[in-house]
Amino acid sequence: MIYLLIFLVTGTQDLSQEPGLHEVRNLYAKAAEQQEAGEKLLKLVKPYANQDPLFLGYEAAANMMMAKHVANPFTKMSYFKKGKKMLASAIETDPQNIELRYLRFSIQAETPGFLGYKDHLEKDKNFIRQELSKVKDKELQRTILSYLLVSKAVDERERKEIRNNHNKLWKP
């Protein structure tokens, strides 16, 4: 009886606590190259995706990245389309969320052109550049900034401007 009670209490606590954003972000960074990270990210955020647009965005991103890890072209397209629809829904729910816009920007920047998923690239890039200095979460700020500085969707002039505007982030 006591074991059942302990199991129920611990099980309930685990389900009621959202995953930490640090872990979610780390898995996102690895998911493009590691199928296991993508699967773990999907499993981690799925229970919370209906409650929080940010977790829906990460579930969407994980689905889109899983397309990279499967061989069947129909499965690839299924993952991609599902994720695309979910991400659009998350951003529609919370359009001012810079992290969601970063997710879409980074995915569109890396997606092959033949998929035709570049329609928000410039708009998201401009939004992110404009709002980045307002982000209070320094880890998120550094993550986005690091990506902007290496993204092929950011030209050298923009990189220089970004470095000049955000150089204080790199100082201890």
Steps between C-alpha positions, in 0.01 A plus 500: 500500500775746595685420175188578300462832681866591440466405134186707456649805673827488307326426172266796551788733579685402185195561281422836658845647449583643162837408358778752552565735210874443531454129423246569225734750332797263524303219341381734225860592422593131468184377324605608153799264514387233746178304452506392864499864615203573272306205637581600857395859432168383354432280800599773746284784364199313360306484831522879536449610139126553541554723803790719384569638150876487565490125563276461196767687303771265622284198422448643152872561453583148619252354251654699217850391596394136524437521125876516462547165672260278307555347157145468370412817302132478600593479869742790456229715347249394764733606784578826324139596423382408849773711659441792265130508588569473873761778491264730313236433765743572786610830344141596423422450871803702617636709210719721721691205647856544377591139576224370275605741226861384546391138459321579175787717376764237572295226336421710192866601470608135495214352296577418136349751259301241306269460802384860457522577871673837497197730513567647848879500490560874458208605718615273785863606462403868525270433797775309682763765432264771625387316814814312605630768735169489692531131588561460873612134481875530431533134399232546235654827389841336453349202319317719251796732457738208440270365231461837330878533477537172309174479308523501123179709504691792658734696276836644605367854540226373731751289696720803559201704618389217728849470652515875560155512658547199725871482586423549870341153509838336450670683786491339846 
